[in-house]
PDB file of C-alpha atoms in Angstrom:
ATOM      1  CA  MET A1207    -125.659-158.222  83.824  1.00 77.00           C
ATOM      2  CA  ARG A1208    -126.231-154.741  82.315  1.00 90.00           C
ATOM      3  CA  GLN A1209    -123.624-151.803  84.101  1.00 93.00           C
ATOM      4  CA  LYS A1210    -125.026-148.845  86.061  1.00 96.00           C
ATOM      5  CA  ILE A1211    -123.242-145.693  84.505  1.00 97.00           C
ATOM      6  CA  VAL A1212    -122.887-142.319  86.255  1.00 98.00           C
ATOM      7  CA  ALA A1213    -121.286-140.017  83.402  1.00 98.00           C
ATOM      8  CA  GLY A1214    -120.128-136.213  83.778  1.00 98.00           C
ATOM      9  CA  ASN A1215    -120.735-133.996  81.047  1.00 98.00           C
ATOM     10  CA  TRP A1216    -118.837-130.437  81.730  1.00 98.00           C
ATOM     11  CA  LYS A1217    -119.782-129.406  78.154  1.00 97.00           C
ATOM     12  CA  MET A1218    -117.977-125.725  77.679  1.00 98.00           C
ATOM     13  CA  ASN A1219    -117.160-125.466  81.489  1.00 98.00           C
ATOM     14  CA  ASN A1220    -113.799-125.654  83.032  1.00 98.00           C
ATOM     15  CA  ASN A1221    -110.174-124.243  82.323  1.00 98.00           C
ATOM     16  CA  LEU A1222    -107.504-126.588  82.811  1.00 98.00           C
ATOM     17  CA  ASP A1223    -106.556-126.362  86.065  1.00 98.00           C
ATOM     18  CA  GLU A1224    -110.536-126.360  87.088  1.00 98.00           C
ATOM     19  CA  SER A1225    -111.061-129.320  84.995  1.00 98.00           C
ATOM     20  CA  LYS A1226    -107.453-131.142  86.637  1.00 98.00           C
ATOM     21  CA  SER A1227    -109.170-129.748  90.031  1.00 97.00           C
ATOM     22  CA  LEU A1228    -112.414-131.050  90.066  1.00 98.00           C
ATOM     23  CA  VAL A1229    -111.552-135.132  88.569  1.00 98.00           C
ATOM     24  CA  LYS A1230    -109.002-134.936  91.312  1.00 96.00           C
ATOM     25  CA  LYS A1231    -112.049-134.400  93.767  1.00 95.00           C
ATOM     26  CA  VAL A1232    -113.973-136.538  92.014  1.00 95.00           C
ATOM     27  CA  ALA A1233    -111.885-139.178  92.155  1.00 94.00           C
ATOM     28  CA  LYS A1234    -111.318-138.244  95.743  1.00 93.00           C
ATOM     29  CA  SER A1235    -114.928-138.369  96.940  1.00 89.00           C
ATOM     30  CA  ILE A1236    -115.212-141.762  95.518  1.00 87.00           C
ATOM     31  CA  LYS A1237    -112.339-143.742  96.756  1.00 77.00           C
ATOM     32  CA  LYS A1238    -113.819-145.038  99.324  1.00 66.00           C
ATOM     33  CA  ASN A1239    -117.311-145.653  97.904  1.00 66.00           C
ATOM     34  CA  LYS A1240    -118.352-149.256  97.229  1.00 65.00           C
ATOM     35  CA  LEU A1241    -119.161-148.654  93.590  1.00 73.00           C
ATOM     36  CA  LYS A1242    -119.704-152.246  92.672  1.00 73.00           C
ATOM     37  CA  ASN A1243    -121.119-152.199  89.379  1.00 78.00           C
ATOM     38  CA  THR A1244    -120.894-148.685  88.592  1.00 92.00           C
ATOM     39  CA  ARG A1245    -119.186-146.860  86.233  1.00 96.00           C
ATOM     40  CA  VAL A1246    -118.401-142.951  86.889  1.00 97.00           C
ATOM     41  CA  ILE A1247    -117.179-141.143  83.769  1.00 98.00           C
ATOM     42  CA  VAL A1248    -116.131-137.784  83.425  1.00 98.00           C
ATOM     43  CA  ALA A1249    -116.314-135.480  79.832  1.00 98.00           C
ATOM     44  CA  PRO A1250    -113.981-132.432  79.799  1.00 98.00           C
ATOM     45  CA  THR A1251    -113.062-130.558  76.643  1.00 98.00           C
ATOM     46  CA  PHE A1252    -110.877-131.068  74.009  1.00 97.00           C
ATOM     47  CA  VAL A1253    -107.947-128.932  75.547  1.00 97.00           C
ATOM     48  CA  SER A1254    -108.117-130.804  79.321  1.00 98.00           C
ATOM     49  CA  LEU A1255    -108.575-134.236  77.553  1.00 98.00           C
ATOM     50  CA  GLU A1256    -105.029-135.567  78.593  1.00 98.00           C
ATOM     51  CA  LYS A1257    -104.418-133.793  81.378  1.00 98.00           C
ATOM     52  CA  VAL A1258    -107.724-134.731  83.170  1.00 98.00           C
ATOM     53  CA  ALA A1259    -106.664-138.498  81.759  1.00 98.00           C
ATOM     54  CA  ASN A1260    -103.317-138.303  83.090  1.00 97.00           C
ATOM     55  CA  LYS A1261    -105.493-137.189  86.618  1.00 97.00           C
ATOM     56  CA  ALA A1262    -107.781-140.029  86.423  1.00 97.00           C
ATOM     57  CA  LYS A1263    -105.477-142.801  85.798  1.00 95.00           C
ATOM     58  CA  GLY A1264    -105.433-145.348  89.194  1.00 93.00           C
ATOM     59  CA  THR A1265    -108.607-143.958  90.298  1.00 94.00           C
ATOM     60  CA  LYS A1266    -112.382-145.324  89.471  1.00 93.00           C
ATOM     61  CA  VAL A1267    -112.985-142.209  87.148  1.00 96.00           C
ATOM     62  CA  GLU A1268    -112.831-143.059  83.431  1.00 98.00           C
ATOM     63  CA  VAL A1269    -112.439-139.890  80.975  1.00 98.00           C
ATOM     64  CA  ALA A1270    -114.839-139.196  77.723  1.00 98.00           C
ATOM     65  CA  ALA A1271    -114.432-137.241  75.012  1.00 98.00           C
ATOM     66  CA  GLN A1272    -117.211-135.059  73.877  1.00 98.00           C
ATOM     67  CA  ASN A1273    -117.657-135.101  70.944  1.00 98.00           C
ATOM     68  CA  MET A1274    -115.394-136.763  67.363  1.00 98.00           C
ATOM     69  CA  HIS A1275    -114.914-136.603  63.723  1.00 98.00           C
ATOM     70  CA  PHE A1276    -115.481-139.803  61.475  1.00 98.00           C
ATOM     71  CA  ALA A1277    -112.622-139.032  59.833  1.00 98.00           C
ATOM     72  CA  LYS A1278    -108.944-140.646  60.732  1.00 97.00           C
ATOM     73  CA  ASN A1279    -107.114-137.091  59.401  1.00 97.00           C
ATOM     74  CA  GLY A1280    -107.391-134.537  56.973  1.00 97.00           C
ATOM     75  CA  ALA A1281    -108.611-130.549  56.170  1.00 98.00           C
ATOM     76  CA  PHE A1282    -110.939-130.731  58.578  1.00 97.00           C
ATOM     77  CA  THR A1283    -109.993-127.604  60.482  1.00 97.00           C
ATOM     78  CA  GLY A1284    -111.240-127.673  64.260  1.00 96.00           C
ATOM     79  CA  GLU A1285    -111.949-131.493  64.341  1.00 97.00           C
ATOM     80  CA  ILE A1286    -110.796-134.372  66.564  1.00 98.00           C
ATOM     81  CA  SER A1287    -110.237-138.166  65.218  1.00 98.00           C
ATOM     82  CA  ALA A1288    -110.635-141.485  66.979  1.00 98.00           C
ATOM     83  CA  GLU A1289    -107.205-142.316  66.574  1.00 98.00           C
ATOM     84  CA  MET A1290    -106.178-138.499  68.234  1.00 98.00           C
ATOM     85  CA  LEU A1291    -108.645-139.499  71.414  1.00 98.00           C
ATOM     86  CA  LYS A1292    -106.683-142.796  72.114  1.00 98.00           C
ATOM     87  CA  SER A1293    -103.181-140.862  71.775  1.00 97.00           C
ATOM     88  CA  VAL A1294    -103.906-138.953  75.044  1.00 97.00           C
ATOM     89  CA  GLY A1295    -105.372-141.798  76.903  1.00 97.00           C
ATOM     90  CA  VAL A1296    -109.185-141.439  76.177  1.00 98.00           C
ATOM     91  CA  GLU A1297    -111.256-144.545  74.914  1.00 98.00           C
ATOM     92  CA  ILE A1298    -114.801-143.392  75.167  1.00 98.00           C
ATOM     93  CA  VAL A1299    -116.836-140.659  72.945  1.00 98.00           C
ATOM     94  CA  ILE A1300    -120.248-138.776  73.545  1.00 98.00           C
ATOM     95  CA  LEU A1301    -121.593-138.905  70.243  1.00 98.00           C
ATOM     96  CA  GLY A1302    -124.956-137.813  68.714  1.00 98.00           C
ATOM     97  CA  HIS A1303    -125.738-135.278  72.088  1.00 97.00           C
ATOM     98  CA  SER A1304    -128.890-133.128  71.519  1.00 94.00           C
ATOM     99  CA  GLU A1305    -126.418-130.465  71.376  1.00 95.00           C
ATOM    100  CA  ARG A1306    -124.469-131.313  68.276  1.00 96.00           C
ATOM    101  CA  ARG A1307    -127.571-132.458  66.950  1.00 96.00           C
ATOM    102  CA  GLU A1308    -128.866-128.839  67.337  1.00 94.00           C
ATOM    103  CA  TYR A1309    -126.477-126.470  67.221  1.00 95.00           C
ATOM    104  CA  PHE A1310    -123.804-128.041  65.230  1.00 97.00           C
ATOM    105  CA  GLY A1311    -126.298-130.188  62.298  1.00 96.00           C
ATOM    106  CA  GLU A1312    -125.038-133.114  63.097  1.00 97.00           C
ATOM    107  CA  THR A1313    -127.031-135.738  61.208  1.00 97.00           C
ATOM    108  CA  ASP A1314    -128.175-139.360  61.513  1.00 97.00           C
ATOM    109  CA  GLU A1315    -125.808-140.449  59.172  1.00 98.00           C
ATOM    110  CA  MET A1316    -122.970-138.357  59.843  1.00 98.00           C
ATOM    111  CA  LEU A1317    -122.969-140.112  63.599  1.00 98.00           C
ATOM    112  CA  ALA A1318    -123.495-143.404  62.080  1.00 98.00           C
ATOM    113  CA  LYS A1319    -120.342-142.884  60.552  1.00 98.00           C
ATOM    114  CA  LYS A1320    -118.802-141.638  64.051  1.00 98.00           C
ATOM    115  CA  VAL A1321    -120.262-144.595  65.500  1.00 98.00           C
ATOM    116  CA  ASP A1322    -118.531-146.522  62.971  1.00 98.00           C
ATOM    117  CA  ALA A1323    -114.557-144.873  62.982  1.00 98.00           C
ATOM    118  CA  ALA A1324    -115.141-145.112  67.020  1.00 98.00           C
ATOM    119  CA  LEU A1325    -116.015-148.835  66.917  1.00 98.00           C
ATOM    120  CA  GLU A1326    -112.982-149.581  64.451  1.00 98.00           C
ATOM    121  CA  ASN A1327    -110.896-147.786  66.366  1.00 98.00           C
ATOM    122  CA  LYS A1328    -111.926-150.039  69.277  1.00 98.00           C
ATOM    123  CA  MET A1329    -113.403-147.196  71.388  1.00 98.00           C
ATOM    124  CA  GLU A1330    -116.980-147.460  73.507  1.00 98.00           C
ATOM    125  CA  VAL A1331    -119.656-144.963  72.431  1.00 98.00           C
ATOM    126  CA  ILE A1332    -122.349-143.237  74.302  1.00 98.00           C
ATOM    127  CA  PHE A1333    -125.120-142.809  71.944  1.00 98.00           C
ATOM    128  CA  CYS A1334    -127.360-139.599  72.336  1.00 98.00           C
ATOM    129  CA  PHE A1335    -130.955-139.172  70.920  1.00 98.00           C
ATOM    130  CA  GLY A1336    -134.165-138.097  71.909  1.00 96.00           C
ATOM    131  CA  GLU A1337    -136.958-135.675  71.425  1.00 95.00           C
ATOM    132  CA  VAL A1338    -138.084-132.111  71.680  1.00 92.00           C
ATOM    133  CA  LEU A1339    -141.221-130.643  73.296  1.00 88.00           C
ATOM    134  CA  GLU A1340    -143.133-130.372  70.263  1.00 89.00           C
ATOM    135  CA  ASP A1341    -142.941-134.411  69.520  1.00 91.00           C
ATOM    136  CA  ARG A1342    -143.616-134.685  73.269  1.00 90.00           C
ATOM    137  CA  LYS A1343    -146.407-132.925  72.873  1.00 88.00           C
ATOM    138  CA  SER A1344    -148.306-134.250  69.957  1.00 93.00           C
ATOM    139  CA  GLY A1345    -146.911-137.883  70.913  1.00 93.00           C
ATOM    140  CA  ASN A1346    -143.979-138.155  68.106  1.00 95.00           C
ATOM    141  CA  HIS A1347    -141.580-138.960  71.012  1.00 96.00           C
ATOM    142  CA  PHE A1348    -141.268-142.802  70.626  1.00 97.00           C
ATOM    143  CA  ASN A1349    -141.264-142.084  66.612  1.00 97.00           C
ATOM    144  CA  VAL A1350    -138.492-139.761  66.827  1.00 97.00           C
ATOM    145  CA  VAL A1351    -136.460-141.737  69.451  1.00 98.00           C
ATOM    146  CA  GLU A1352    -136.437-145.152  67.580  1.00 98.00           C
ATOM    147  CA  SER A1353    -136.066-143.675  64.053  1.00 98.00           C
ATOM    148  CA  GLN A1354    -132.753-142.296  65.740  1.00 98.00           C
ATOM    149  CA  ILE A1355    -131.663-145.188  67.183  1.00 98.00           C
ATOM    150  CA  LYS A1356    -132.469-147.139  63.692  1.00 98.00           C
ATOM    151  CA  ASN A1357    -130.626-144.786  61.561  1.00 98.00           C
ATOM    152  CA  GLY A1358    -127.513-144.435  64.575  1.00 98.00           C
ATOM    153  CA  LEU A1359    -126.785-147.884  65.156  1.00 98.00           C
ATOM    154  CA  TYR A1360    -129.147-150.295  63.331  1.00 98.00           C
ATOM    155  CA  HIS A1361    -126.144-151.064  60.461  1.00 98.00           C
ATOM    156  CA  LEU A1362    -124.045-152.480  63.375  1.00 98.00           C
ATOM    157  CA  GLU A1363    -123.536-156.101  64.184  1.00 98.00           C
ATOM    158  CA  ALA A1364    -125.215-158.006  67.660  1.00 98.00           C
ATOM    159  CA  LYS A1365    -121.502-158.231  68.542  1.00 98.00           C
ATOM    160  CA  ASP A1366    -120.630-154.428  68.296  1.00 98.00           C
ATOM    161  CA  TRP A1367    -123.386-153.441  70.824  1.00 98.00           C
ATOM    162  CA  LYS A1368    -121.205-154.517  73.651  1.00 97.00           C
ATOM    163  CA  ASN A1369    -119.464-151.140  73.253  1.00 98.00           C
ATOM    164  CA  ILE A1370    -122.382-148.860  72.925  1.00 98.00           C
ATOM    165  CA  ILE A1371    -123.749-147.085  76.031  1.00 98.00           C
ATOM    166  CA  LEU A1372    -127.276-145.711  75.361  1.00 98.00           C
ATOM    167  CA  ALA A1373    -128.337-142.113  76.858  1.00 98.00           C
ATOM    168  CA  TYR A1374    -131.720-141.058  76.778  1.00 97.00           C
ATOM    169  CA  GLU A1375    -132.386-137.508  76.651  1.00 94.00           C
ATOM    170  CA  PRO A1376    -135.827-135.802  76.186  1.00 93.00           C
ATOM    171  CA  VAL A1377    -134.575-132.214  74.800  1.00 90.00           C
ATOM    172  CA  TRP A1378    -137.018-130.403  76.634  1.00 85.00           C
ATOM    173  CA  ALA A1379    -135.290-131.443  80.240  1.00 79.00           C
ATOM    174  CA  ILE A1380    -131.803-130.305  79.387  1.00 75.00           C
ATOM    175  CA  GLY A1381    -130.642-127.123  81.051  1.00 70.00           C
ATOM    176  CA  THR A1382    -134.330-126.358  81.747  1.00 71.00           C
ATOM    177  CA  GLY A1383    -134.625-127.691  85.310  1.00 70.00           C
ATOM    178  CA  GLU A1384    -137.870-129.363  83.601  1.00 71.00           C
ATOM    179  CA  THR A1385    -137.398-133.077  84.264  1.00 71.00           C
ATOM    180  CA  ALA A1386    -139.199-136.565  82.177  1.00 81.00           C
ATOM    181  CA  SER A1387    -141.200-138.072  85.402  1.00 90.00           C
ATOM    182  CA  PRO A1388    -139.548-141.335  86.623  1.00 92.00           C
ATOM    183  CA  GLU A1389    -142.650-142.758  85.115  1.00 95.00           C
ATOM    184  CA  GLN A1390    -141.922-141.508  81.560  1.00 94.00           C
ATOM    185  CA  ALA A1391    -138.395-142.100  81.780  1.00 94.00           C
ATOM    186  CA  GLN A1392    -139.033-145.413  82.760  1.00 97.00           C
ATOM    187  CA  GLU A1393    -141.120-145.522  79.989  1.00 97.00           C
ATOM    188  CA  MET A1394    -139.292-144.236  77.120  1.00 97.00           C
ATOM    189  CA  HIS A1395    -136.466-146.810  78.396  1.00 98.00           C
ATOM    190  CA  ALA A1396    -138.503-149.702  78.177  1.00 98.00           C
ATOM    191  CA  PHE A1397    -139.264-148.992  74.911  1.00 98.00           C
ATOM    192  CA  ILE A1398    -136.169-148.536  73.754  1.00 98.00           C
ATOM    193  CA  ARG A1399    -134.907-151.860  75.459  1.00 98.00           C
ATOM    194  CA  LYS A1400    -137.639-153.612  73.718  1.00 98.00           C
ATOM    195  CA  ILE A1401    -137.271-152.103  70.591  1.00 98.00           C
ATOM    196  CA  VAL A1402    -133.779-153.447  70.279  1.00 98.00           C
ATOM    197  CA  ALA A1403    -134.694-156.725  71.397  1.00 98.00           C
ATOM    198  CA  ASP A1404    -137.033-156.988  68.365  1.00 98.00           C
ATOM    199  CA  GLU A1405    -134.418-155.809  65.682  1.00 98.00           C
ATOM    200  CA  TYR A1406    -131.587-158.235  67.585  1.00 98.00           C
ATOM    201  CA  ASN A1407    -132.119-160.651  70.661  1.00 97.00           C
ATOM    202  CA  ASP A1408    -132.884-160.379  74.012  1.00 97.00           C
ATOM    203  CA  ASP A1409    -129.166-160.495  74.857  1.00 97.00           C
ATOM    204  CA  VAL A1410    -128.014-157.576  73.394  1.00 98.00           C
ATOM    205  CA  SER A1411    -131.188-155.949  74.965  1.00 98.00           C
ATOM    206  CA  GLU A1412    -130.696-156.756  78.259  1.00 97.00           C
ATOM    207  CA  ASN A1413    -127.210-155.876  78.445  1.00 97.00           C
ATOM    208  CA  VAL A1414    -126.811-152.581  76.879  1.00 98.00           C
ATOM    209  CA  SER A1415    -126.545-149.760  79.499  1.00 98.00           C
ATOM    210  CA  ILE A1416    -129.578-147.198  79.357  1.00 98.00           C
ATOM    211  CA  LEU A1417    -128.546-143.802  80.924  1.00 98.00           C
ATOM    212  CA  TYR A1418    -131.352-141.048  81.286  1.00 96.00           C
ATOM    213  CA  GLY A1419    -129.938-137.770  80.701  1.00 93.00           C
ATOM    214  CA  GLY A1420    -132.482-134.484  81.475  1.00 86.00           C
ATOM    215  CA  SER A1421    -131.778-132.232  84.705  1.00 84.00           C
ATOM    216  CA  VAL A1422    -130.701-135.168  87.144  1.00 92.00           C
ATOM    217  CA  LYS A1423    -130.470-133.817  90.243  1.00 93.00           C
ATOM    218  CA  PRO A1424    -129.452-135.248  93.636  1.00 95.00           C
ATOM    219  CA  ASN A1425    -132.745-134.536  95.037  1.00 93.00           C
ATOM    220  CA  ASN A1426    -134.510-136.939  92.054  1.00 93.00           C
ATOM    221  CA  ALA A1427    -131.570-139.312  90.847  1.00 95.00           C
ATOM    222  CA  GLN A1428    -132.477-142.167  93.598  1.00 95.00           C
ATOM    223  CA  GLU A1429    -136.534-142.096  92.514  1.00 96.00           C
ATOM    224  CA  ILE A1430    -135.225-142.482  88.345  1.00 95.00           C
ATOM    225  CA  PHE A1431    -132.592-144.498  88.919  1.00 96.00           C
ATOM    226  CA  GLY A1432    -134.942-146.865  90.948  1.00 96.00           C
ATOM    227  CA  LYS A1433    -136.934-147.662  87.574  1.00 97.00           C
ATOM    228  CA  PRO A1434    -135.828-151.045  86.311  1.00 97.00           C
ATOM    229  CA  ASP A1435    -134.315-149.844  82.646  1.00 98.00           C
ATOM    230  CA  VAL A1436    -133.010-146.995  84.325  1.00 97.00           C
ATOM    231  CA  ASP A1437    -128.927-148.083  84.736  1.00 98.00           C
ATOM    232  CA  GLY A1438    -127.635-144.848  85.473  1.00 97.00           C
ATOM    233  CA  GLY A1439    -127.776-140.807  84.121  1.00 97.00           C
ATOM    234  CA  LEU A1440    -125.811-138.400  81.679  1.00 97.00           C
ATOM    235  CA  ILE A1441    -125.332-135.617  83.893  1.00 96.00           C
ATOM    236  CA  GLY A1442    -124.636-131.941  82.977  1.00 94.00           C
ATOM    237  CA  GLY A1443    -125.165-128.857  85.165  1.00 94.00           C
ATOM    238  CA  ALA A1444    -124.847-131.305  88.534  1.00 96.00           C
ATOM    239  CA  ALA A1445    -121.545-132.799  87.016  1.00 97.00           C
ATOM    240  CA  LEU A1446    -119.938-129.095  87.436  1.00 97.00           C
ATOM    241  CA  ASN A1447    -120.223-129.612  91.769  1.00 96.00           C
ATOM    242  CA  LYS A1448    -118.354-132.346  93.160  1.00 95.00           C
ATOM    243  CA  ASP A1449    -120.683-133.026  96.509  1.00 95.00           C
ATOM    244  CA  ASP A1450    -124.124-132.633  93.831  1.00 96.00           C
ATOM    245  CA  PHE A1451    -122.391-135.438  91.544  1.00 96.00           C
ATOM    246  CA  LYS A1452    -121.153-137.414  93.935  1.00 94.00           C
ATOM    247  CA  ALA A1453    -124.596-137.494  95.295  1.00 94.00           C
ATOM    248  CA  ILE A1454    -125.740-138.633  92.219  1.00 95.00           C
ATOM    249  CA  ILE A1455    -123.769-141.325  92.127  1.00 95.00           C
ATOM    250  CA  ASP A1456    -124.476-142.800  95.802  1.00 92.00           C
ATOM    251  CA  ALA A1457    -127.946-142.872  94.750  1.00 92.00           C
ATOM    252  CA  ILE A1458    -127.523-145.131  92.228  1.00 89.00           C
TER     253      ILE A1458
END
């Protein structure tokens, strides 16, 4: 049975003290929550990773990095390797977020190498993809999503998918206040599950968690999460508020 997951991407927010305080509040807020098959993940900035990971030890909160480089080491100023992340207790990484693709020029080919590096280091990957508004309006959204998944992940073997979490994020709905309707989210998630099954098999497809990311809030989370192929969310702004994040976790 695939897992339910609520992951909070803090992006470039919160200094060290704020990050430690927030993870402590999140952990406390879900302490008495019967999460059952639900995982809760937070992704702070690089400078806070070690301290947040230490604060999260022994709680129901897991910690992820927002990015990493594909190389083990070398002359890559400002970058972080998988081995470095693991050395501070982080074993999950978000790759391919639309902001990384748009603002920092990350390509499918580059992301495929990052995925390989993460898996080689026995890390779990939250792999992001999604279409821009122009693609949605032109009816090209399915092709864009299939291409991003194919180029980033289809070189993997079926066994590798146990460490892959998919995150569909319609770019037009990130930080805009716009949200794909629950029906639009379900339509895309069902499509994703089908193309994974076609490339691999039903076992891989039915066991991979597919998260929705795009202006999920307490007032729409339950309806979105209620769709059969939506297994949780990759949460942005609402993850910065303990009460909002808790409400979204409760909605799953």
